[in-house]
Short mmCIF file of C-alpha atoms in Angstrom, two decimals:
data_model
loop_
_atom_site.label_atom_id
_atom_site.label_comp_id
_atom_site.label_asym_id
_atom_site.label_seq_id
_atom_site.Cartn_x
_atom_site.Cartn_y
_atom_site.Cartn_z
CA MET A 1 34.64 7.57 64.53
CA LYS A 2 37.15 5.03 65.71
CA THR A 3 39.88 4.36 62.80
CA GLY A 4 38.04 0.74 62.45
CA THR A 5 34.49 1.82 62.30
CA PHE A 6 35.31 4.98 59.46
CA PHE A 7 37.27 2.16 58.12
CA ARG A 8 33.89 0.01 58.31
CA GLN A 9 31.66 2.54 56.02
CA ALA A 10 33.72 3.25 53.77
CA ALA A 11 34.56 -0.30 52.36
CA LYS A 12 30.23 -1.14 52.95
CA ILE A 13 29.83 2.72 50.82
CA LEU A 14 32.75 1.73 48.67
CA ALA A 15 30.97 -1.81 47.59
CA PHE A 16 27.40 -1.02 47.63
CA LEU A 17 28.57 1.54 44.38
CA VAL A 18 31.17 -0.94 42.77
CA LEU A 19 27.65 -3.26 42.68
CA VAL A 20 25.73 -0.07 41.50
CA THR A 21 28.13 0.67 38.95
CA GLY A 22 28.01 -3.18 37.46
CA ILE A 23 24.40 -3.25 38.26
CA GLY A 24 24.33 0.27 36.01
CA VAL A 25 27.06 -0.88 32.87
CA THR A 26 24.58 -4.89 33.02
CA ALA A 27 21.94 -2.76 32.26
CA GLY A 28 23.25 -0.59 29.73
CA HIS A 29 24.45 -3.43 27.82
CA ILE A 30 21.14 -5.18 27.53
CA LEU A 31 18.86 -2.46 27.65
CA ASN A 32 20.87 -0.53 25.17
CA THR A 33 18.83 0.99 21.75
CA ASN A 34 21.37 3.47 20.98
CA VAL A 35 23.00 1.88 19.06
CA ARG A 36 25.06 3.15 15.25
CA SER A 37 23.18 2.49 12.56
CA PHE A 38 20.21 0.11 13.95
CA ASP A 39 17.96 1.54 16.33
CA ARG A 40 14.80 1.84 17.18
CA THR A 41 13.93 4.74 14.81
CA ASP A 42 14.84 2.49 11.77
CA THR A 43 13.00 -0.42 12.43
CA LYS A 44 9.23 2.28 12.89
CA LYS A 45 8.87 1.96 8.88
CA ALA A 46 8.39 -1.92 8.86
CA ASP A 47 4.64 -0.85 10.94
CA GLY A 48 2.24 -0.34 7.28
CA ALA A 49 4.81 -3.95 5.95
CA GLN A 50 3.15 -6.79 4.37
CA VAL A 51 5.73 -9.42 4.72
CA LEU A 52 8.69 -9.82 6.80
CA PHE A 53 11.59 -10.75 6.86
CA PHE A 54 13.94 -13.06 9.83
CA GLY A 55 17.03 -15.15 9.70
CA THR A 56 20.41 -14.44 8.90
CA SER A 57 23.38 -12.92 6.86
CA GLN A 58 22.04 -14.31 3.73
CA GLY A 59 18.49 -13.09 4.07
CA ALA A 60 19.63 -9.55 5.14
CA ASN A 61 22.08 -9.53 1.91
CA GLY A 62 19.75 -11.40 0.13
CA VAL A 63 16.53 -9.80 0.25
CA ASN A 64 16.16 -5.73 -0.80
CA PRO A 65 12.08 -4.93 0.14
CA LEU A 66 12.52 -1.99 -2.37
CA MET A 67 12.19 -4.80 -4.67
CA LEU A 68 9.61 -6.18 -3.86
CA TRP A 69 7.29 -3.39 -2.96
CA ASP A 70 9.20 -2.06 -7.46
CA GLU A 71 7.59 -5.76 -9.11
CA ALA A 72 5.14 -6.42 -6.93
CA GLY A 73 3.67 -3.18 -4.60
CA ILE A 74 4.14 -5.63 -1.36
CA PRO A 75 5.18 -3.28 1.63
CA ALA A 76 8.16 -5.75 2.74
CA TYR A 77 11.20 -5.20 5.67
CA ASN A 78 14.00 -6.56 6.48
CA PHE A 79 14.22 -8.59 9.88
CA CYS A 80 17.48 -10.59 9.16
CA GLY A 81 20.49 -10.01 11.53
CA VAL A 82 24.15 -11.08 10.98
CA GLY A 83 24.82 -14.55 12.09
CA GLN A 84 21.17 -14.86 13.62
CA TYR A 85 20.58 -17.64 15.97
CA ILE A 86 17.72 -18.96 15.56
CA GLY A 87 16.97 -19.10 19.33
CA THR A 88 17.71 -15.15 18.94
CA THR A 89 15.23 -15.48 15.79
CA TYR A 90 12.12 -16.39 17.33
CA TYR A 91 12.81 -13.10 20.00
CA VAL A 92 13.37 -10.78 18.01
CA MET A 93 10.03 -12.11 15.74
CA LYS A 94 7.96 -12.37 19.54
CA ASP A 95 9.02 -8.52 20.05
CA VAL A 96 8.22 -7.18 16.44
CA LEU A 97 4.70 -9.33 16.28
CA ASP A 98 3.50 -8.29 19.44
CA ARG A 99 3.79 -4.33 17.51
CA ARG A 100 2.82 -5.55 14.23
CA SER A 101 0.27 -7.80 12.04
CA PRO A 102 1.72 -8.55 8.64
CA GLU A 103 0.04 -10.96 6.68
CA VAL A 104 3.26 -12.97 6.35
CA ALA A 105 6.89 -13.63 8.47
CA VAL A 106 8.87 -15.29 6.50
CA LEU A 107 11.95 -17.47 8.02
CA ASP A 108 15.34 -17.44 5.91
CA MET A 109 16.31 -21.21 6.94
CA GLU A 110 20.85 -21.20 6.81
CA SER A 111 21.02 -21.30 11.06
CA LEU A 112 18.78 -24.24 11.73
CA ILE A 113 21.00 -25.70 8.66
CA ARG A 114 23.88 -25.11 9.58
CA PRO A 115 23.92 -23.81 13.80
CA ASP A 116 26.77 -24.33 14.47
CA ASP A 117 28.26 -21.11 12.35
CA PHE A 118 25.23 -19.24 14.54
CA LEU A 119 26.72 -20.75 18.47
CA THR A 120 28.46 -17.45 19.35
CA ILE A 121 27.77 -15.64 22.38
CA SER A 122 28.45 -12.92 19.56
CA ASN A 123 26.06 -14.69 16.97
CA LYS A 124 22.91 -14.89 19.84
CA LEU A 125 23.50 -11.12 20.99
CA TYR A 126 24.13 -10.06 17.75
CA SER A 127 20.52 -8.78 16.98
CA LEU A 128 19.48 -7.74 20.63
CA PRO A 129 18.68 -4.22 19.71
CA VAL A 130 16.15 -4.55 18.03
CA ILE A 131 14.20 -6.08 20.57
CA ALA A 132 12.25 -3.31 22.13
CA ASP A 133 10.44 -4.23 24.40
CA LEU A 134 12.85 -5.18 27.40
CA GLY A 135 10.20 -8.35 29.09
CA ILE A 136 11.79 -9.86 26.30
CA ARG A 137 15.36 -9.57 26.27
CA PHE A 138 15.51 -10.42 29.96
CA GLU A 139 13.43 -13.48 28.14
CA MET A 140 16.63 -13.83 25.84
CA TYR A 141 19.37 -13.66 27.52
CA ARG A 142 17.74 -16.51 30.49
CA ASP A 143 16.65 -18.87 27.87
CA ILE A 144 19.88 -18.53 25.09
CA ILE A 145 22.70 -17.66 27.73
CA GLY A 146 21.21 -18.39 31.01
CA GLU A 147 23.79 -21.45 31.07
CA GLU A 148 26.47 -18.45 31.20
CA PRO A 149 24.77 -16.10 33.79
CA VAL A 150 28.89 -14.31 33.55
CA TYR A 151 27.76 -12.42 29.96
CA MET A 152 25.09 -10.79 31.86
CA ILE A 153 27.48 -9.23 34.29
CA PRO A 154 30.13 -7.67 31.56
CA PHE A 155 31.61 -5.57 34.65
CA PHE A 156 33.54 -8.98 35.42
CA ARG A 157 36.54 -8.05 32.94
CA TYR A 158 38.49 -10.64 34.21
CA HIS A 159 36.32 -13.09 31.96
CA ASN A 160 38.42 -15.71 29.86
CA ARG A 161 36.04 -14.87 26.80
CA TRP A 162 35.45 -11.71 28.03
CA LYS A 163 36.26 -9.95 24.58
CA GLU A 164 33.93 -12.44 23.10
CA ILE A 165 31.05 -9.64 23.56
CA THR A 166 31.40 -6.20 22.53
CA ARG A 167 29.65 -3.10 21.95
CA ASN A 168 30.25 -4.27 18.59
CA ASP A 169 27.36 -7.74 18.87
CA SER A 170 24.96 -5.27 19.77
CA ARG A 171 25.37 -3.19 15.42
CA ARG A 172 24.20 -3.95 12.16
CA GLU A 173 24.82 -2.12 8.90
CA TYR A 174 21.51 -1.18 8.81
CA TYR A 175 21.14 0.46 4.40
CA VAL A 176 16.99 0.40 2.94
CA LEU A 177 15.01 -0.89 5.20
CA GLY A 178 16.93 -2.94 6.87
CA CYS A 179 18.71 -5.02 4.33
CA SER A 180 22.55 -4.13 3.46
CA TYR A 181 24.35 -4.87 0.57
CA ARG A 182 27.97 -7.08 -0.39
CA ALA A 183 29.09 -5.15 -4.22
CA GLU A 184 32.27 -7.98 -4.70
CA VAL A 185 31.90 -10.93 -7.08
CA GLN A 186 34.31 -14.07 -5.95
CA SER A 187 35.80 -14.34 -9.31
CA ASP A 188 36.94 -18.13 -9.03
CA PHE A 189 33.46 -19.69 -9.02
CA GLY A 190 33.70 -21.52 -11.94
CA ALA A 191 30.01 -22.76 -12.40
CA LEU A 192 26.38 -22.10 -10.11
CA PRO A 193 25.67 -24.38 -7.04
CA GLU A 194 25.54 -27.94 -7.24
CA GLU A 195 21.75 -29.22 -6.24
CA PHE A 196 22.39 -32.21 -3.64
CA LEU A 197 19.59 -35.17 -3.27
CA PRO A 198 20.22 -36.79 -0.30
CA GLU A 199 17.70 -38.50 2.63
CA ALA A 200 16.97 -36.91 5.17
CA GLU A 201 19.27 -35.72 8.68
CA PRO A 202 18.00 -34.43 11.38
CA VAL A 203 18.74 -30.82 12.74
CA GLY A 204 19.13 -30.25 16.24
CA GLU A 205 16.79 -31.08 19.31
CA ARG A 206 16.95 -27.40 20.35
CA GLU A 207 17.01 -25.74 16.95
CA ALA A 208 13.82 -28.63 15.98
CA ALA A 209 12.19 -26.99 19.15
CA TYR A 210 12.67 -23.65 18.19
CA LEU A 211 11.50 -23.60 14.71
CA GLU A 212 8.39 -25.83 16.59
CA ASP A 213 7.95 -22.00 18.57
CA ILE A 214 8.38 -19.93 15.50
CA LEU A 215 5.25 -22.02 14.24
CA ALA A 216 3.11 -22.03 16.88
CA LEU A 217 4.46 -17.83 18.03
CA ALA A 218 2.91 -17.13 13.43
CA GLY A 219 0.09 -19.01 14.63
CA GLU A 220 -0.88 -17.20 17.51
CA ARG A 221 -0.62 -14.33 15.65
CA GLY A 222 -2.82 -14.33 13.26
CA VAL A 223 0.77 -14.32 10.36
CA THR A 224 1.54 -16.93 7.39
CA LEU A 225 4.57 -18.27 8.31
CA ALA A 226 7.10 -18.65 4.85
CA LEU A 227 10.56 -20.54 5.04
CA LEU A 228 12.55 -19.02 2.77
CA ASP A 229 16.56 -21.60 1.30
CA MET A 230 18.74 -18.87 -0.06
CA PRO A 231 21.79 -19.45 -2.59
CA CYS A 232 24.69 -20.39 -2.13
CA TYR A 233 27.58 -23.03 -2.57
CA SER A 234 26.46 -26.21 -0.38
CA SER A 235 26.95 -28.91 1.52
CA GLU A 236 25.91 -32.44 1.36
CA GLU A 237 25.68 -32.97 5.28
CA ASN A 238 23.68 -29.29 5.07
CA GLU A 239 21.22 -30.34 1.97
CA ALA A 240 19.94 -33.08 4.53
CA LYS A 241 19.00 -30.79 6.89
CA THR A 242 17.49 -28.69 4.20
CA GLN A 243 15.37 -32.00 2.71
CA TRP A 244 14.96 -31.83 6.44
CA VAL A 245 13.05 -29.04 6.34
CA ARG A 246 11.31 -28.94 3.26
CA GLU A 247 9.59 -33.22 4.92
CA TRP A 248 8.74 -30.74 8.65
CA ALA A 249 7.34 -28.13 5.76
CA GLU A 250 5.10 -30.07 4.32
CA GLU A 251 3.87 -31.49 7.43
CA HIS A 252 2.83 -28.04 8.32
CA GLY A 253 1.84 -27.76 5.57
CA VAL A 254 3.90 -24.22 5.19
CA PRO A 255 5.20 -23.21 1.41
CA ILE A 256 8.89 -22.92 0.39
CA PHE A 257 10.93 -20.36 -1.49
CA GLU A 258 13.07 -23.27 -3.08
CA GLY A 259 15.90 -20.52 -4.19
CA ASN A 260 18.28 -22.90 -4.34
CA ARG A 261 18.02 -24.95 -7.34
CA PRO A 262 18.49 -24.47 -10.29
CA GLU A 263 14.81 -24.18 -12.29
CA ALA A 264 15.36 -20.81 -9.32
CA TYR A 265 18.66 -20.18 -10.43
CA GLU A 266 17.76 -20.07 -14.37
CA ALA A 267 14.13 -17.96 -13.03
CA CYS A 268 16.46 -15.24 -11.73
CA GLY A 269 18.60 -15.73 -13.63
CA LEU A 270 21.65 -15.61 -11.57
CA THR A 271 25.15 -17.06 -12.59
CA PRO A 272 28.39 -16.64 -10.20
CA ALA A 273 28.89 -13.35 -10.57
CA ASP A 274 25.77 -12.68 -8.13
CA PHE A 275 27.70 -14.13 -5.06
CA CYS A 276 29.82 -12.80 -3.15
CA ASP A 277 31.35 -15.18 -1.26
CA ASP A 278 29.83 -19.29 -1.38
CA MET A 279 26.97 -18.17 0.89
CA HIS A 280 25.67 -14.89 -0.38
CA LEU A 281 24.17 -12.27 -2.97
CA ASN A 282 25.52 -8.84 -4.02
CA VAL A 283 24.42 -6.39 -4.87
CA SER A 284 23.10 -7.48 -8.42
CA GLY A 285 22.52 -11.28 -6.75
CA GLN A 286 20.27 -9.76 -4.09
CA GLU A 287 18.50 -7.54 -7.71
CA LYS A 288 16.88 -10.31 -9.48
CA PHE A 289 16.89 -12.88 -6.57
CA SER A 290 14.16 -10.51 -4.59
CA ALA A 291 12.11 -9.91 -8.20
CA SER A 292 11.65 -12.73 -8.19
CA LEU A 293 10.61 -13.17 -4.48
CA ALA A 294 8.83 -10.61 -4.81
CA ARG A 295 7.08 -12.82 -7.52
CA TRP A 296 6.02 -16.45 -6.00
CA LEU A 297 5.03 -14.30 -2.31
CA SER A 298 2.38 -12.12 -5.39
CA GLY A 299 1.14 -15.76 -6.54
CA THR A 300 1.14 -17.85 -3.22
CA PHE A 301 -0.22 -15.88 -0.68
CA GLY A 302 -2.58 -13.45 -3.48
CA LEU A 303 -1.61 -10.83 -1.63
CA ASP A 304 -2.67 -6.95 -3.32
CA ASP A 305 -0.58 -5.15 -5.33
CA LEU A 306 -0.80 -1.48 -3.68
CA ARG A 307 0.36 0.39 -5.83
CA GLY A 308 -1.40 3.73 -6.85
CA THR A 309 -3.81 2.54 -3.49
CA GLN A 310 -3.98 5.64 -0.13
CA ALA A 311 -1.61 2.65 1.27
CA GLY A 312 0.60 3.47 -1.12
CA LEU A 313 1.00 6.50 -1.51
CA LEU A 314 2.30 6.33 2.03
CA TRP A 315 4.34 3.58 2.16
CA GLU A 316 6.08 5.78 -0.81
CA GLU A 317 6.23 8.63 1.21
CA ASN A 318 7.23 6.16 4.18
CA ILE A 319 10.24 4.54 1.87
CA LYS A 320 11.70 8.18 0.43
CA THR A 321 15.41 8.01 2.42
CA ASP A 322 14.99 4.35 1.79
CA ARG A 323 15.04 4.71 -1.89
CA ALA A 324 17.82 7.94 -1.50
CA LEU A 325 19.20 5.32 0.58
CA GLN A 326 19.56 2.63 -2.32
CA ALA A 327 20.48 5.32 -4.37
CA ASP A 328 23.47 6.43 -2.91
CA ARG A 329 24.91 2.20 -2.77
CA HIS A 330 24.34 2.02 -6.83
CA VAL A 331 26.45 5.02 -7.07
CA LEU A 332 28.75 3.41 -4.68
CA THR A 333 29.53 0.42 -6.27
CA ALA A 334 28.67 1.56 -9.19
CA SER A 335 31.44 -0.15 -11.81
CA THR A 336 31.48 1.42 -15.24
CA LEU A 337 30.90 4.38 -16.45
CA ASP A 338 27.46 3.28 -17.40
CA GLY A 339 26.24 2.08 -14.54
CA LEU A 340 27.83 5.65 -12.85
CA LEU A 341 25.85 7.81 -15.14
CA ALA A 342 22.81 5.32 -14.73
CA ALA A 343 22.94 5.54 -11.03
CA LEU A 344 23.10 9.26 -10.45
CA THR A 345 20.03 9.63 -12.40
CA ASP A 346 18.51 7.69 -10.19
CA GLY A 347 19.20 10.50 -6.71
CA ASP A 348 20.25 14.06 -6.16
CA TYR A 349 23.49 14.22 -6.52
CA THR A 350 26.21 16.87 -6.64
CA VAL A 351 28.48 15.93 -9.41
CA ALA A 352 32.36 17.63 -10.60
CA ILE A 353 33.40 15.77 -13.45
CA SER A 354 36.49 16.72 -14.85
CA LEU A 355 38.02 15.38 -18.95
CA GLN A 356 42.07 14.76 -18.55
CA GLY A 357 44.43 14.45 -20.65
CA GLU A 358 44.25 11.30 -23.80
CA TYR A 359 40.26 11.20 -22.72
CA ARG A 360 39.35 11.37 -26.32
CA GLN A 361 41.34 7.69 -26.62
CA GLY A 362 38.52 6.37 -24.62
CA ASP A 363 36.48 7.91 -27.43
CA SER A 364 33.98 5.43 -28.03
CA ALA A 365 33.38 5.23 -24.10
CA PHE A 366 33.38 7.75 -22.76
CA PHE A 367 31.24 11.16 -25.16
CA PRO A 368 28.29 8.03 -25.94
CA ALA A 369 27.44 7.56 -22.18
CA LEU A 370 28.55 11.63 -20.67
CA GLU A 371 25.83 12.72 -24.17
CA ARG A 372 23.96 10.15 -22.61
CA PHE A 373 23.80 12.60 -19.17
CA GLY A 374 23.87 15.81 -20.63
CA MET A 375 27.45 17.11 -21.90
CA SER A 376 27.41 18.50 -25.48
CA ARG A 377 30.11 17.71 -27.93
CA GLU A 378 31.56 20.83 -27.61
CA ALA A 379 31.73 21.07 -24.31
CA TYR A 380 33.56 17.36 -24.67
CA GLU A 381 36.06 18.96 -26.95
CA ALA A 382 37.27 21.74 -23.97
CA GLY A 383 37.64 19.15 -22.06
CA GLY A 384 39.03 20.61 -18.20
CA SER A 385 36.04 20.19 -15.28
CA PHE A 386 31.99 20.24 -15.59
CA VAL A 387 29.97 20.48 -12.48
CA TRP A 388 26.46 18.90 -13.28
CA ARG A 389 23.09 18.13 -10.73
CA ARG A 390 20.14 16.55 -11.49
CA PRO A 391 17.93 16.73 -13.05
CA GLY A 392 20.86 17.37 -16.05
CA GLU A 393 22.11 21.31 -15.46
CA TRP A 394 25.15 21.28 -16.42
CA GLN A 395 28.01 24.69 -15.30
CA PHE A 396 30.86 25.27 -17.68
CA ALA A 397 29.38 24.31 -20.22
CA SER A 398 32.51 25.40 -22.48
CA GLN A 399 36.05 26.80 -22.50
CA GLY A 400 35.55 29.49 -23.74
CA SER A 401 32.80 30.55 -20.83
CA LEU A 402 33.33 32.87 -17.93
CA SER A 403 30.70 31.59 -16.16
CA TYR A 404 32.84 29.47 -14.27
CA LEU A 405 34.03 31.64 -11.72
CA TRP A 406 31.81 30.83 -8.70
CA THR A 407 31.17 29.94 -5.41
CA GLU A 408 28.53 27.12 -4.43
CA GLN A 409 28.18 26.86 -0.56
CA LEU A 410 26.96 22.69 0.15
CA ASP A 411 25.29 21.73 3.27
CA HIS A 412 28.42 21.57 4.96
CA ASP A 413 30.55 24.61 6.32
CA ASP A 414 33.53 22.41 5.66
CA LEU A 415 32.30 22.19 2.03
CA VAL A 416 32.67 23.64 -1.00
CA LEU A 417 32.26 22.69 -4.83
CA ARG A 418 34.68 26.34 -6.70
CA GLY A 419 34.45 26.98 -10.18
CA THR A 420 38.21 28.42 -11.74
CA ALA A 421 39.63 28.79 -14.16
CA ARG A 422 43.77 26.92 -15.42
CA ARG A 423 45.50 27.79 -17.51
CA ASP A 424 47.67 25.38 -19.98
CA GLU A 425 51.28 25.23 -21.33
CA ASN A 426 49.97 26.88 -24.06
CA GLY A 427 48.81 29.27 -22.55
CA ALA A 428 44.86 28.73 -22.67
CA LEU A 429 42.34 28.92 -19.58
CA ILE A 430 41.05 25.69 -18.07
CA PRO A 431 38.05 25.02 -16.08
CA HIS A 432 38.30 23.50 -13.32
CA ALA A 433 35.83 22.18 -10.79
CA GLU A 434 37.53 21.14 -6.55
CA LEU A 435 36.07 20.42 -4.55
CA ILE A 436 36.83 21.75 -1.14
CA MET A 437 36.97 19.50 1.73
CA ASP A 438 38.30 20.51 5.02
CA ARG A 439 39.85 22.46 3.61
CA SER A 440 41.91 20.32 1.49
CA ASP A 441 40.95 19.85 -2.71
CA GLN A 442 39.72 16.82 -3.00
CA SER A 443 39.52 16.41 -6.94
CA LYS A 444 41.56 14.14 -9.16
CA THR A 445 43.63 14.28 -12.41
CA SER A 446 44.07 11.20 -13.39
CA ASP A 447 44.34 10.60 -17.66
CA GLY A 448 40.26 9.70 -18.40
CA VAL A 449 36.51 11.05 -16.37
CA ASN A 450 36.79 11.63 -12.54
CA PHE A 451 33.71 12.44 -11.01
CA LEU A 452 33.34 13.72 -7.55
CA ILE A 453 29.94 13.19 -6.08
CA TYR A 454 28.53 14.73 -3.53
CA SER A 455 24.94 12.96 -1.84
CA HIS A 456 22.40 16.46 -1.15
CA SER A 457 20.83 13.45 0.59
CA GLN A 458 23.70 12.29 3.32
CA LYS A 459 24.80 15.84 2.78
CA THR A 460 28.18 14.57 2.06
CA MET A 461 31.32 13.68 -0.69
CA LEU A 462 30.31 10.38 -1.18
CA ARG A 463 32.61 8.56 -4.15
CA ALA A 464 35.54 10.28 -6.05
CA VAL A 465 35.64 7.69 -9.04
CA GLY A 466 37.80 7.33 -12.22
CA PHE A 467 37.53 5.53 -15.26
CA ASP A 468 40.79 5.94 -18.12
CA VAL A 469 41.46 6.01 -20.54
CA GLN A 470 40.66 2.74 -22.01
CA GLY A 471 37.61 2.59 -20.23
CA ASP A 472 38.80 0.83 -17.05
CA LEU A 473 37.64 1.79 -13.11
CA GLN A 474 40.90 2.97 -11.73
CA TYR A 475 40.03 4.08 -8.72
#
């Protein structure tokens, strides 16, 4: 073979391999569902839901389906996504409703009102992994980012906006039946959001078209559509668009849960401390709001309370792991001793508790709470370290007992809970609990009361937390 012919053949083979690689990378980017924290196995729990939620992070942070179940016996699932553009929502709904038949689909209105906040390519693609139908995925790509087809080919990294698309764009934190949690408290809000009642201002033409498409889709699938106006610190301009949505909903007979009105704050019991920023509810706000929403859904749509029924028993079995996750979230976000101890009784935990230094100065805060938790006065006076297992099984019952010399292997080989004894400056034995992880003692010995919390549902050390002698959170 001549040298020139050989190089031409080699160039063709190389070009072919590059093309195949590019197609493979592109297909992997578009079709991949093996994404951390949000894959299709999570969304299977939506199959038995009466109510499904769609929309933005306001809905994802504000609507807790477990609260809907506990308050009104409504099985629900939350498909809201961070920064979810209204066009993306349409395709998510199209895919989800092809596979499920809820009675009600609830749309969070936020991306209609603030569309410019959701128009980046990243936001348009963020909820892509929840779409199981490959045809709908490609349809969404063509419709929403068809004007910039280079985004379908991540192989071309030279594009000047390549960095807008990464694997992170196709991730959403999954916590409990699709809803996520924010623990922060926005401390500089002096009052609840104001109410504006301006003249209506139309939303964008494309956004209005997607809204019409969503209504038509719900009708085709035999699903009742409802709208959700989430609590937020809004502006007069945004409220003008909200007013347009209200008028559109009235014209089309679509019910709205008016969650951003003073009467709604009062009904929910919301305060400024229930917001984590100007647009999102935190954990306490989520629970208050979801309970009120559950009552509205039940009354507006005549949804049956399924608790105690055969369907309800199946749903309870379906959400067991979600209850454990919610209990873990409460443990992680508790900021008071009473709140932490209450959260610990809702889950499956092993807890190493250490009373150190001048902890008795906090007697009014510590002992009544720990006594309700099951600790004896004798153990409290002895101090040192103790181990608690739900439902109230204690070890290291007193300082004088020798039963504290033991070892418990937890679920992972690199996690060991060990009981030992140490001598104080007077030579007295003080019981001590060690949580050994990666051969290192994770115990805390700050003055006050210290907790090391191991979650059996997640098989990991969940949190180290301590309260000082005044009962204030110190780490």
